[in-house]
Tab-separated table of C-alpha atoms in Angstrom:
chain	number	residue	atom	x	y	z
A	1	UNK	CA	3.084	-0.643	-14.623
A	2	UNK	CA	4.793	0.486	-11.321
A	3	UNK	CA	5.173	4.421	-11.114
A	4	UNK	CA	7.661	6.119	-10.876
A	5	UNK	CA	8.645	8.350	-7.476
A	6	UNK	CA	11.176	10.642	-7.454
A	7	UNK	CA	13.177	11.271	-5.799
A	8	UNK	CA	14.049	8.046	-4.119
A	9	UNK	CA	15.430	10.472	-0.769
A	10	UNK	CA	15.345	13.569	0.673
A	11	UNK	CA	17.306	14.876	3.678
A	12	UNK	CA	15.285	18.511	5.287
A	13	UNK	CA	15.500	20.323	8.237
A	14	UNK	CA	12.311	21.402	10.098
A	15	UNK	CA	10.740	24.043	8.515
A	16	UNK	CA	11.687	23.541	4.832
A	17	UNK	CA	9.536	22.328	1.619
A	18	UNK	CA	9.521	19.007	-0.177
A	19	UNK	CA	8.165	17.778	-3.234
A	20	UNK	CA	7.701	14.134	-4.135
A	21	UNK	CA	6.306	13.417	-7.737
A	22	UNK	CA	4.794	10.435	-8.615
A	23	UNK	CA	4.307	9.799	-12.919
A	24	UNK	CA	2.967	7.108	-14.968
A	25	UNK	CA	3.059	5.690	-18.178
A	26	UNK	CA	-0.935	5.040	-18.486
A	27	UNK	CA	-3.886	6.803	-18.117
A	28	UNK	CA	-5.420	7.401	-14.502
A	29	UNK	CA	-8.481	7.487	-12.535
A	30	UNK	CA	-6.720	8.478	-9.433
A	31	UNK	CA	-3.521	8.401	-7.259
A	32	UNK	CA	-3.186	7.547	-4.208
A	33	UNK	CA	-1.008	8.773	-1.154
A	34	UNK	CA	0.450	6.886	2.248
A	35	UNK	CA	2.855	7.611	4.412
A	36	UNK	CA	5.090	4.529	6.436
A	37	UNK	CA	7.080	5.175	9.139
A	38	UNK	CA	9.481	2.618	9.818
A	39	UNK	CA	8.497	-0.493	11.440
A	40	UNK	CA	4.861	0.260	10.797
A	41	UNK	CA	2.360	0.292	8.887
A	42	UNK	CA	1.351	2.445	5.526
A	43	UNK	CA	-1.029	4.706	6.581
A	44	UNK	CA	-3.564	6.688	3.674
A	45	UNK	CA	-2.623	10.701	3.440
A	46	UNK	CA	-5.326	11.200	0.850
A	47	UNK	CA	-6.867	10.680	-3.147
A	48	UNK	CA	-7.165	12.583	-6.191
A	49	UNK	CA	-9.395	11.981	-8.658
A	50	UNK	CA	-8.547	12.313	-12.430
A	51	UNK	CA	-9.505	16.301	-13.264
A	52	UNK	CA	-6.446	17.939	-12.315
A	53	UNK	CA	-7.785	18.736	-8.225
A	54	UNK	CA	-5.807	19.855	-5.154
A	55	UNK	CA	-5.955	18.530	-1.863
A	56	UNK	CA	-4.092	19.545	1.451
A	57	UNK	CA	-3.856	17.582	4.413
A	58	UNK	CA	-2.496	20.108	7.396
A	59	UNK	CA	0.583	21.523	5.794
A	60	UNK	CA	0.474	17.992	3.205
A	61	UNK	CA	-1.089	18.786	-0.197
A	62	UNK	CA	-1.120	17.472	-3.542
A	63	UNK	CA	-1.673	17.432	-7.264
A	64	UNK	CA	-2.965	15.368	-9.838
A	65	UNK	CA	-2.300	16.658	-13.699
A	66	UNK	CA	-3.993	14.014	-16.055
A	67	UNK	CA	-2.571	15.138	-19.051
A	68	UNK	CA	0.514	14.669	-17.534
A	69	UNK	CA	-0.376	11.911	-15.606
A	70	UNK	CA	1.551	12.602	-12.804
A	71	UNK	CA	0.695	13.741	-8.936
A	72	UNK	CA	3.007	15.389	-6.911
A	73	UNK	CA	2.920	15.727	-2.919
A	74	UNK	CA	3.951	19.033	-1.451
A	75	UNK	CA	5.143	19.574	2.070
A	76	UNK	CA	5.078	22.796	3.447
A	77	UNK	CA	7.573	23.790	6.457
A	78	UNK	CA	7.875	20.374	7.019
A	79	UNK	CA	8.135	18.966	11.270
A	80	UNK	CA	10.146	16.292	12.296
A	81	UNK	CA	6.547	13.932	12.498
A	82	UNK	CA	7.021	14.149	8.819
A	83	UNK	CA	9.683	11.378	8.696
A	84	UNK	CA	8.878	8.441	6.782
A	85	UNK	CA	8.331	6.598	3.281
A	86	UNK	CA	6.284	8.614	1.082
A	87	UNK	CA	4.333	5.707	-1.397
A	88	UNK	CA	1.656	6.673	-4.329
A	89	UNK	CA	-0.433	4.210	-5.255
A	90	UNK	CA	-2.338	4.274	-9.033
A	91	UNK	CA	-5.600	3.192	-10.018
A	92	UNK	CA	-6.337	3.051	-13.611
A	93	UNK	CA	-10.202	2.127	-13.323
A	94	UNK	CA	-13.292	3.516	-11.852
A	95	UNK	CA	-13.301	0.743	-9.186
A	96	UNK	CA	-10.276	-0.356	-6.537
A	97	UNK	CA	-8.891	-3.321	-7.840
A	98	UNK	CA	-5.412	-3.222	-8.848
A	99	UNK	CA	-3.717	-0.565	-7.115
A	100	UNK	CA	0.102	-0.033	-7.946
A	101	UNK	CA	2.700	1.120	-5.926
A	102	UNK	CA	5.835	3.365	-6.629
A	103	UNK	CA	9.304	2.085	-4.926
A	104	UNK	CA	8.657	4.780	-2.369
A	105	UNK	CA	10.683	8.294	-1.336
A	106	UNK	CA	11.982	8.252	1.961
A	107	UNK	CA	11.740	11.778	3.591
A	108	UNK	CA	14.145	12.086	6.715
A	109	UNK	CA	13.451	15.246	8.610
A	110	UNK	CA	16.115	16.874	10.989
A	111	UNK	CA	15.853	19.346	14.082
B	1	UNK	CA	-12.025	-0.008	17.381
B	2	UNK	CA	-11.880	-0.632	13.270
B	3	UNK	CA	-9.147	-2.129	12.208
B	4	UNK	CA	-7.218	-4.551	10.142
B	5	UNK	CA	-5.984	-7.833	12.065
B	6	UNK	CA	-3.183	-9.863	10.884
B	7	UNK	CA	-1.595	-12.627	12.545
B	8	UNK	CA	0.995	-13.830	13.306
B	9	UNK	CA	3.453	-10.594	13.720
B	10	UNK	CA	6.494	-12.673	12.759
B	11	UNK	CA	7.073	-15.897	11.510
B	12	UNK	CA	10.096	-17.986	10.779
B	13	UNK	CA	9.481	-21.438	9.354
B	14	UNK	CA	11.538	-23.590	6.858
B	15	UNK	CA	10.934	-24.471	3.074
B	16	UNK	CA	8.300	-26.302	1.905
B	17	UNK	CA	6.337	-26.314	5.184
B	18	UNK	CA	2.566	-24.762	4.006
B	19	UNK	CA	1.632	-21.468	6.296
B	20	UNK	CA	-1.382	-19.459	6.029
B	21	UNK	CA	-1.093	-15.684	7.420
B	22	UNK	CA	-4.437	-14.536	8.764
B	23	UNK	CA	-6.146	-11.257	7.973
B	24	UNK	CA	-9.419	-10.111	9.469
B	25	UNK	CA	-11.218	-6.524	9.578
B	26	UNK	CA	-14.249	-5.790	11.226
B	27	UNK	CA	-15.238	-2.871	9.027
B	28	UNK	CA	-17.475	-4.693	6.848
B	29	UNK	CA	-15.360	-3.967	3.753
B	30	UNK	CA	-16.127	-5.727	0.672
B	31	UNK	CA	-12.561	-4.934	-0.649
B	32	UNK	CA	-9.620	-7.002	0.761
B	33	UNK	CA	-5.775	-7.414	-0.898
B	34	UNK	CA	-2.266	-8.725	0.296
B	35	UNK	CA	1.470	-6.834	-0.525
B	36	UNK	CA	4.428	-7.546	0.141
B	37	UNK	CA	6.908	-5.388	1.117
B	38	UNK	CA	10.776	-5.732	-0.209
B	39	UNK	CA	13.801	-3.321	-0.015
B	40	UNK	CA	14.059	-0.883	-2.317
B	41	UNK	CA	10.651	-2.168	-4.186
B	42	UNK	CA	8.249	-0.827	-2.390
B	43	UNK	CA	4.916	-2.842	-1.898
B	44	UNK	CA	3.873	-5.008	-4.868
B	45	UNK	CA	-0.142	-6.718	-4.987
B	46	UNK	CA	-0.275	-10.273	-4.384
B	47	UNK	CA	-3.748	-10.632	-4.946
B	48	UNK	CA	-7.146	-9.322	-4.382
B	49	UNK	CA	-11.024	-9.691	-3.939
B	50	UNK	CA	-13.802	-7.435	-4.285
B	51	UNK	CA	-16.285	-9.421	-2.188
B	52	UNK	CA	-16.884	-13.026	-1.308
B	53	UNK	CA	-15.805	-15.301	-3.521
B	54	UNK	CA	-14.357	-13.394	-5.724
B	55	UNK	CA	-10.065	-13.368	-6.047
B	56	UNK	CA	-7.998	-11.764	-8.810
B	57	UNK	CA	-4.125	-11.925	-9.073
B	58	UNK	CA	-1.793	-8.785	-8.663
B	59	UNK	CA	1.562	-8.491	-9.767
B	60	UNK	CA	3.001	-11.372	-7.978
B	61	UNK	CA	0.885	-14.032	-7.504
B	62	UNK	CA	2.508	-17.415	-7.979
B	63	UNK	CA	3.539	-19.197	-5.125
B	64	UNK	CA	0.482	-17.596	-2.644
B	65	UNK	CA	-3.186	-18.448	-2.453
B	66	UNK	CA	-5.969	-16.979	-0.733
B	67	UNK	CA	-9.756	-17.302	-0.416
B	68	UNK	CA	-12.615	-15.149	0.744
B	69	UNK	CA	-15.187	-17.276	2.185
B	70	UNK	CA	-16.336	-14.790	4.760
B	71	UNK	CA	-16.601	-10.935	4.100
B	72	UNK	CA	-13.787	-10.267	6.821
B	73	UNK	CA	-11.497	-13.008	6.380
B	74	UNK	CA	-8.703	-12.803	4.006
B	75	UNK	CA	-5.952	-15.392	4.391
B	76	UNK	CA	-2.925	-15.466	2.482
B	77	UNK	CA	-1.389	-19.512	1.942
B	78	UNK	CA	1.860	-20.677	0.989
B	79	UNK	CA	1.677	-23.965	-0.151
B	80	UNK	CA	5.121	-24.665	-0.427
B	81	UNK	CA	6.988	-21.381	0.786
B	82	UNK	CA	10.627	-20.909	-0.534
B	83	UNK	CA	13.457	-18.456	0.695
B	84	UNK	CA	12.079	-15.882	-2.156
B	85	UNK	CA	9.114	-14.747	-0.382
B	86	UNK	CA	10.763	-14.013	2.684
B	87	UNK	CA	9.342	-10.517	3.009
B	88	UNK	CA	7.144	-8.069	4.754
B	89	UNK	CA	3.320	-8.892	4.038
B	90	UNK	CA	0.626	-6.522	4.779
B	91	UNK	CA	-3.192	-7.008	4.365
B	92	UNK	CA	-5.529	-4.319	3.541
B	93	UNK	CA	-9.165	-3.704	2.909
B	94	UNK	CA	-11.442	-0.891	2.058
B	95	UNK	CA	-15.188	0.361	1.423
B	96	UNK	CA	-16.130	0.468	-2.180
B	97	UNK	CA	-18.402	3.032	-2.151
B	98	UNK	CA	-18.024	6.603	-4.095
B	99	UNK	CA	-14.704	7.391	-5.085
B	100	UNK	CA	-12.707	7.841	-2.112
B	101	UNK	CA	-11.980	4.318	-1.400
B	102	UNK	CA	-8.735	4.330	1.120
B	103	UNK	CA	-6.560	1.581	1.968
B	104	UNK	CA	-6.333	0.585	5.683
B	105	UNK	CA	-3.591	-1.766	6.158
B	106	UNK	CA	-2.949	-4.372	8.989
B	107	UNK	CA	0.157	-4.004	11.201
B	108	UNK	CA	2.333	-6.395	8.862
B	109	UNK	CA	3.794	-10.189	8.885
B	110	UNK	CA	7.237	-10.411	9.053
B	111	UNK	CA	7.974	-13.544	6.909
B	112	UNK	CA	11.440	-15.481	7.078
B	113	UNK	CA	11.637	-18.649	4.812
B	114	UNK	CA	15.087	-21.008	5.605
């Protein structure tokens, strides 16, 4: 039931784009994205909803396709604060309950 | 300041002596859940509870405990810990309200069993 990230790491220098996609085998209600940077604690980027919206968080967005049930997170002209583990988190129900994590992408940023 | 308490920060104890990790927010959350965090598997559920006295497993359950007698209290016990769940544990609660319900985690146990 865990998701799948991919990929597991990527290496950028300031300024370019990432992608991390997240997929699942079951149906969703929404996907969740948090950010860790090491030594600390996840911390929530945002949640989509089943219905195929965008978000963006500063120059952090993402996707959520329910057919295909996969999310992806885009980073645009990504800055060195963008370093960390990249987790998305499923929930298959309505309400929080069990929320499953993906093995994480860890996004190392250079000058 | 809201946040998520957890105590202690580290602890290294031996096998088969019980622990309880402590987890407290003052948010007023109804929603409360414990991870752990291994290498290279991300964070897996332990268990969780959607209000007072209610408790559901996660994925990895056996070996841990935990009761919610109080709205903001969420300890985590190990009856009789054992080297295998020497890990990173995080608490977490959130509001279940609407559908935007984030996750805000504590700052972490580090766990060593001998």
């Amino acid at each position: 039931q865990q998701p799948v990230q991919s990929p597991q790491a990527v290496i950028l220098r300031e300024g370019e784009d990432a992608v991390i996609n997240c997929s699942s085998s079951k149906a969703l209600y929404s996907v969740h994205w948090y950010r860790q940077k090491h030594g600390e604690a996840p911390v929530f980027l945002m949640i989509l909803l089943k219905g195929g919206e965008q978000k963006g968080h500063d120059k952090i967005s993402a996707s959520f396709n329910e057919k295909k049930q996969q999310s992806s997170l885009y980073l645009t002209a990504s800055q060195l604060s963008y370093s960390g583990t990249y987790f998305c988190g499923l929930q298959r129900g309505s309400t929080l309950g069990r929320l499953y994590f993906g093995r994480g992408t860890q996004l190392t940023v250079w000058p | 300041e809201a946040q998520v308490t957890q105590n202690p920060r580290y602890l290294i104890t031996v096998t088969g002596k019980k622990l309880t990790v402590t987890c407290s927010q003052n948010m007023n959350h109804e929603y409360m859940s414990w991870y752990r965090q291994d290498p290279g598997l991300g964070l897996r559920q332990i268990y969780y509870s959607m209000n007072v006295e209610v408790t559901d497993k996660g994925d990895v359950p056996e070996g841990y405990k935990v009761s919610r007698k109080e709205k903001r209290n969420f300890p985590l016990i190990l009856e009789s810990p054992s080297p295998n769940q020497t890990s990173l544990y995080f608490c977490a609660s959130s509001l279940l309200t609407g559908n935007n319900s984030p996750l805000h985690f504590g700052n972490g146990t580090r766990l060593t069993v001998t």
